[in-house]
PDB file of C-alpha atoms in Angstrom:
ATOM      1  CA  MET A 252      13.515 -46.966  23.161  1.00 73.00           C
ATOM      2  CA  LYS A 253      13.681 -46.477  26.916  1.00 82.00           C
ATOM      3  CA  LYS A 254      15.623 -43.102  26.828  1.00 80.00           C
ATOM      4  CA  LEU A 255      13.145 -41.819  24.357  1.00 81.00           C
ATOM      5  CA  ILE A 256      10.182 -42.650  26.415  1.00 90.00           C
ATOM      6  CA  ARG A 257      11.676 -41.050  29.485  1.00 89.00           C
ATOM      7  CA  PHE A 258      13.019 -37.984  27.499  1.00 84.00           C
ATOM      8  CA  ALA A 259       9.006 -37.808  26.480  1.00 87.00           C
ATOM      9  CA  ILE A 260       8.021 -37.939  30.142  1.00 92.00           C
ATOM     10  CA  ALA A 261      10.676 -35.093  30.982  1.00 90.00           C
ATOM     11  CA  GLY A 262       9.508 -33.052  28.010  1.00 87.00           C
ATOM     12  CA  GLY A 263       5.910 -33.386  29.295  1.00 91.00           C
ATOM     13  CA  ILE A 264       7.111 -32.483  32.843  1.00 94.00           C
ATOM     14  CA  GLY A 265       8.966 -29.346  31.133  1.00 91.00           C
ATOM     15  CA  PHE A 266       5.802 -28.545  29.357  1.00 89.00           C
ATOM     16  CA  LEU A 267       3.633 -28.698  32.138  1.00 95.00           C
ATOM     17  CA  VAL A 268       6.175 -26.263  33.906  1.00 96.00           C
ATOM     18  CA  ASP A 269       6.171 -24.062  31.011  1.00 92.00           C
ATOM     19  CA  ALA A 270       2.542 -23.870  30.500  1.00 93.00           C
ATOM     20  CA  GLY A 271       1.954 -23.612  33.982  1.00 96.00           C
ATOM     21  CA  VAL A 272       4.398 -20.644  34.770  1.00 97.00           C
ATOM     22  CA  LEU A 273       3.306 -18.964  31.459  1.00 95.00           C
ATOM     23  CA  SER A 274      -0.213 -18.940  32.274  1.00 95.00           C
ATOM     24  CA  ALA A 275       0.469 -17.921  35.905  1.00 97.00           C
ATOM     25  CA  VAL A 276       2.625 -14.926  34.980  1.00 97.00           C
ATOM     26  CA  LEU A 277       0.213 -14.032  32.389  1.00 96.00           C
ATOM     27  CA  ASP A 278      -2.413 -13.867  34.891  1.00 96.00           C
ATOM     28  CA  LEU A 279      -0.783 -12.756  37.969  1.00 97.00           C
ATOM     29  CA  THR A 280       1.440  -9.799  36.692  1.00 96.00           C
ATOM     30  CA  PRO A 281       1.504  -7.030  34.306  1.00 96.00           C
ATOM     31  CA  LEU A 282       4.222  -8.553  32.414  1.00 96.00           C
ATOM     32  CA  GLY A 283       3.530  -9.532  28.475  1.00 93.00           C
ATOM     33  CA  PRO A 284       3.627 -12.775  26.867  1.00 94.00           C
ATOM     34  CA  PHE A 285       7.443 -12.327  25.777  1.00 93.00           C
ATOM     35  CA  VAL A 286       8.582 -11.497  29.312  1.00 96.00           C
ATOM     36  CA  ALA A 287       6.402 -14.554  30.714  1.00 95.00           C
ATOM     37  CA  ARG A 288       7.699 -16.965  28.189  1.00 92.00           C
ATOM     38  CA  LEU A 289      11.365 -16.258  28.995  1.00 93.00           C
ATOM     39  CA  ILE A 290      10.732 -16.908  32.923  1.00 95.00           C
ATOM     40  CA  ALA A 291       8.687 -20.078  31.959  1.00 95.00           C
ATOM     41  CA  ILE A 292      11.214 -21.387  29.624  1.00 89.00           C
ATOM     42  CA  ALA A 293      13.925 -20.851  32.208  1.00 90.00           C
ATOM     43  CA  LEU A 294      12.112 -22.738  34.995  1.00 94.00           C
ATOM     44  CA  ALA A 295      10.973 -25.861  32.388  1.00 92.00           C
ATOM     45  CA  MET A 296      14.776 -26.013  31.379  1.00 86.00           C
ATOM     46  CA  ALA A 297      15.636 -26.327  35.187  1.00 88.00           C
ATOM     47  CA  SER A 298      12.898 -29.165  35.773  1.00 92.00           C
ATOM     48  CA  THR A 299      13.884 -31.196  32.573  1.00 86.00           C
ATOM     49  CA  TRP A 300      17.508 -31.062  33.517  1.00 82.00           C
ATOM     50  CA  VAL A 301      16.860 -32.764  36.977  1.00 85.00           C
ATOM     51  CA  PHE A 302      14.750 -35.363  35.541  1.00 88.00           C
ATOM     52  CA  ASN A 303      16.900 -36.236  32.422  1.00 82.00           C
ATOM     53  CA  ARG A 304      19.930 -36.251  34.500  1.00 81.00           C
ATOM     54  CA  ASN A 305      18.260 -38.913  37.194  1.00 84.00           C
ATOM     55  CA  PHE A 306      16.028 -40.905  34.922  1.00 85.00           C
ATOM     56  CA  THR A 307      16.519 -40.390  31.162  1.00 81.00           C
ATOM     57  CA  PHE A 308      20.226 -40.450  30.391  1.00 76.00           C
ATOM     58  CA  ASP A 309      23.080 -42.254  32.202  1.00 67.00           C
ATOM     59  CA  ARG A 310      25.354 -39.819  34.014  1.00 65.00           C
ATOM     60  CA  SER A 311      28.017 -38.631  31.589  1.00 66.00           C
ATOM     61  CA  GLY A 312      30.670 -38.960  34.104  1.00 73.00           C
ATOM     62  CA  ARG A 313      31.739 -35.229  33.719  1.00 74.00           C
ATOM     63  CA  SER A 314      31.451 -33.196  36.978  1.00 79.00           C
ATOM     64  CA  LEU A 315      27.994 -31.609  37.757  1.00 76.00           C
ATOM     65  CA  ALA A 316      29.303 -28.078  36.734  1.00 82.00           C
ATOM     66  CA  VAL A 317      30.603 -29.509  33.281  1.00 82.00           C
ATOM     67  CA  GLU A 318      27.459 -31.393  32.648  1.00 76.00           C
ATOM     68  CA  GLY A 319      25.292 -28.387  33.755  1.00 78.00           C
ATOM     69  CA  PHE A 320      26.971 -26.097  31.570  1.00 84.00           C
ATOM     70  CA  ARG A 321      26.625 -28.421  28.270  1.00 82.00           C
ATOM     71  CA  TYR A 322      23.025 -28.999  29.416  1.00 80.00           C
ATOM     72  CA  GLY A 323      22.582 -25.281  29.749  1.00 82.00           C
ATOM     73  CA  SER A 324      24.206 -24.787  26.117  1.00 87.00           C
ATOM     74  CA  VAL A 325      22.023 -27.032  24.444  1.00 85.00           C
ATOM     75  CA  GLY A 326      19.141 -25.997  26.425  1.00 84.00           C
ATOM     76  CA  VAL A 327      19.674 -22.145  25.720  1.00 88.00           C
ATOM     77  CA  THR A 328      20.053 -23.127  22.065  1.00 91.00           C
ATOM     78  CA  ALA A 329      16.752 -25.046  22.155  1.00 89.00           C
ATOM     79  CA  ALA A 330      15.365 -22.422  24.097  1.00 88.00           C
ATOM     80  CA  LEU A 331      16.225 -19.651  21.456  1.00 92.00           C
ATOM     81  CA  VAL A 332      14.676 -21.964  18.591  1.00 91.00           C
ATOM     82  CA  ASN A 333      11.416 -22.334  21.024  1.00 90.00           C
ATOM     83  CA  TYR A 334      11.268 -18.623  21.790  1.00 91.00           C
ATOM     84  CA  GLY A 335      11.973 -17.447  18.293  1.00 95.00           C
ATOM     85  CA  LEU A 336       9.188 -19.479  16.749  1.00 95.00           C
ATOM     86  CA  TYR A 337       6.969 -18.437  19.688  1.00 93.00           C
ATOM     87  CA  SER A 338       7.575 -14.900  18.906  1.00 95.00           C
ATOM     88  CA  ALA A 339       7.271 -15.085  15.174  1.00 96.00           C
ATOM     89  CA  LEU A 340       4.005 -16.917  15.593  1.00 96.00           C
ATOM     90  CA  LEU A 341       2.617 -14.423  17.972  1.00 95.00           C
ATOM     91  CA  LEU A 342       3.873 -11.368  15.838  1.00 96.00           C
ATOM     92  CA  SER A 343       2.555 -12.877  12.462  1.00 97.00           C
ATOM     93  CA  LEU A 344      -0.796 -14.154  13.831  1.00 96.00           C
ATOM     94  CA  PRO A 345      -1.810 -11.675  16.466  1.00 91.00           C
ATOM     95  CA  GLY A 346      -4.999 -13.208  17.384  1.00 93.00           C
ATOM     96  CA  LEU A 347      -3.079 -16.562  18.424  1.00 95.00           C
ATOM     97  CA  GLN A 348      -3.208 -17.341  22.019  1.00 93.00           C
ATOM     98  CA  PRO A 349       0.233 -17.521  23.671  1.00 92.00           C
ATOM     99  CA  LEU A 350      -0.374 -21.122  24.889  1.00 91.00           C
ATOM    100  CA  ALA A 351      -1.185 -22.484  21.230  1.00 94.00           C
ATOM    101  CA  ALA A 352       2.112 -20.581  20.156  1.00 94.00           C
ATOM    102  CA  MET A 353       4.012 -22.252  22.842  1.00 90.00           C
ATOM    103  CA  VAL A 354       2.712 -25.869  21.880  1.00 91.00           C
ATOM    104  CA  VAL A 355       3.949 -25.423  18.275  1.00 92.00           C
ATOM    105  CA  ALA A 356       7.063 -23.953  19.338  1.00 93.00           C
ATOM    106  CA  SER A 357       8.183 -26.560  22.112  1.00 88.00           C
ATOM    107  CA  ILE A 358       7.553 -29.401  19.839  1.00 87.00           C
ATOM    108  CA  ALA A 359       9.528 -28.141  17.319  1.00 86.00           C
ATOM    109  CA  ALA A 360      12.429 -27.502  20.008  1.00 87.00           C
ATOM    110  CA  MET A 361      12.065 -31.139  21.345  1.00 84.00           C
ATOM    111  CA  VAL A 362      13.566 -32.751  18.326  1.00 83.00           C
ATOM    112  CA  PHE A 363      16.648 -30.493  18.508  1.00 84.00           C
ATOM    113  CA  SER A 364      16.898 -31.199  22.386  1.00 83.00           C
ATOM    114  CA  PHE A 365      16.753 -34.861  22.225  1.00 81.00           C
ATOM    115  CA  PHE A 366      19.725 -34.925  19.702  1.00 82.00           C
ATOM    116  CA  GLY A 367      21.632 -32.428  21.765  1.00 82.00           C
ATOM    117  CA  TYR A 368      21.231 -33.884  25.168  1.00 78.00           C
ATOM    118  CA  SER A 369      21.745 -37.627  24.234  1.00 78.00           C
ATOM    119  CA  ARG A 370      24.838 -36.626  21.953  1.00 79.00           C
ATOM    120  CA  PHE A 371      26.518 -33.628  23.764  1.00 76.00           C
ATOM    121  CA  VAL A 372      25.439 -33.591  27.468  1.00 75.00           C
ATOM    122  CA  PHE A 373      25.179 -37.144  28.549  1.00 74.00           C
ATOM    123  CA  ARG A 374      27.171 -39.284  26.218  1.00 69.00           C
ATOM    124  CA  ALA A 375      30.004 -40.569  27.944  1.00 64.00           C
TER     125      ALA A 375
END
């Protein structure tokens, strides 16, 4: 239960980074919602790795490079799920705000992420 709570905190941090970067890029640059989301997802993934590695899961015993590669593999797959759903929502519902699409897509990717990280990345 402790891991799940910490994973939710890490997800909350990642969500705030994702939403903040997405909003900032949309407001401060001419980039559209699709490129902005790619940037936001990458920075959110980096922030959750740091938190998950240090607080959520026990260290795997693998080298930092191997653990980082595994985390990135699960993270990229979850990001593809997240980005695919985000894009599908924006394309099928043109009036939908990017942040609303991000919320729905992030929740869907969270379940996949937890199982991937707990079973593939941080399992000894």
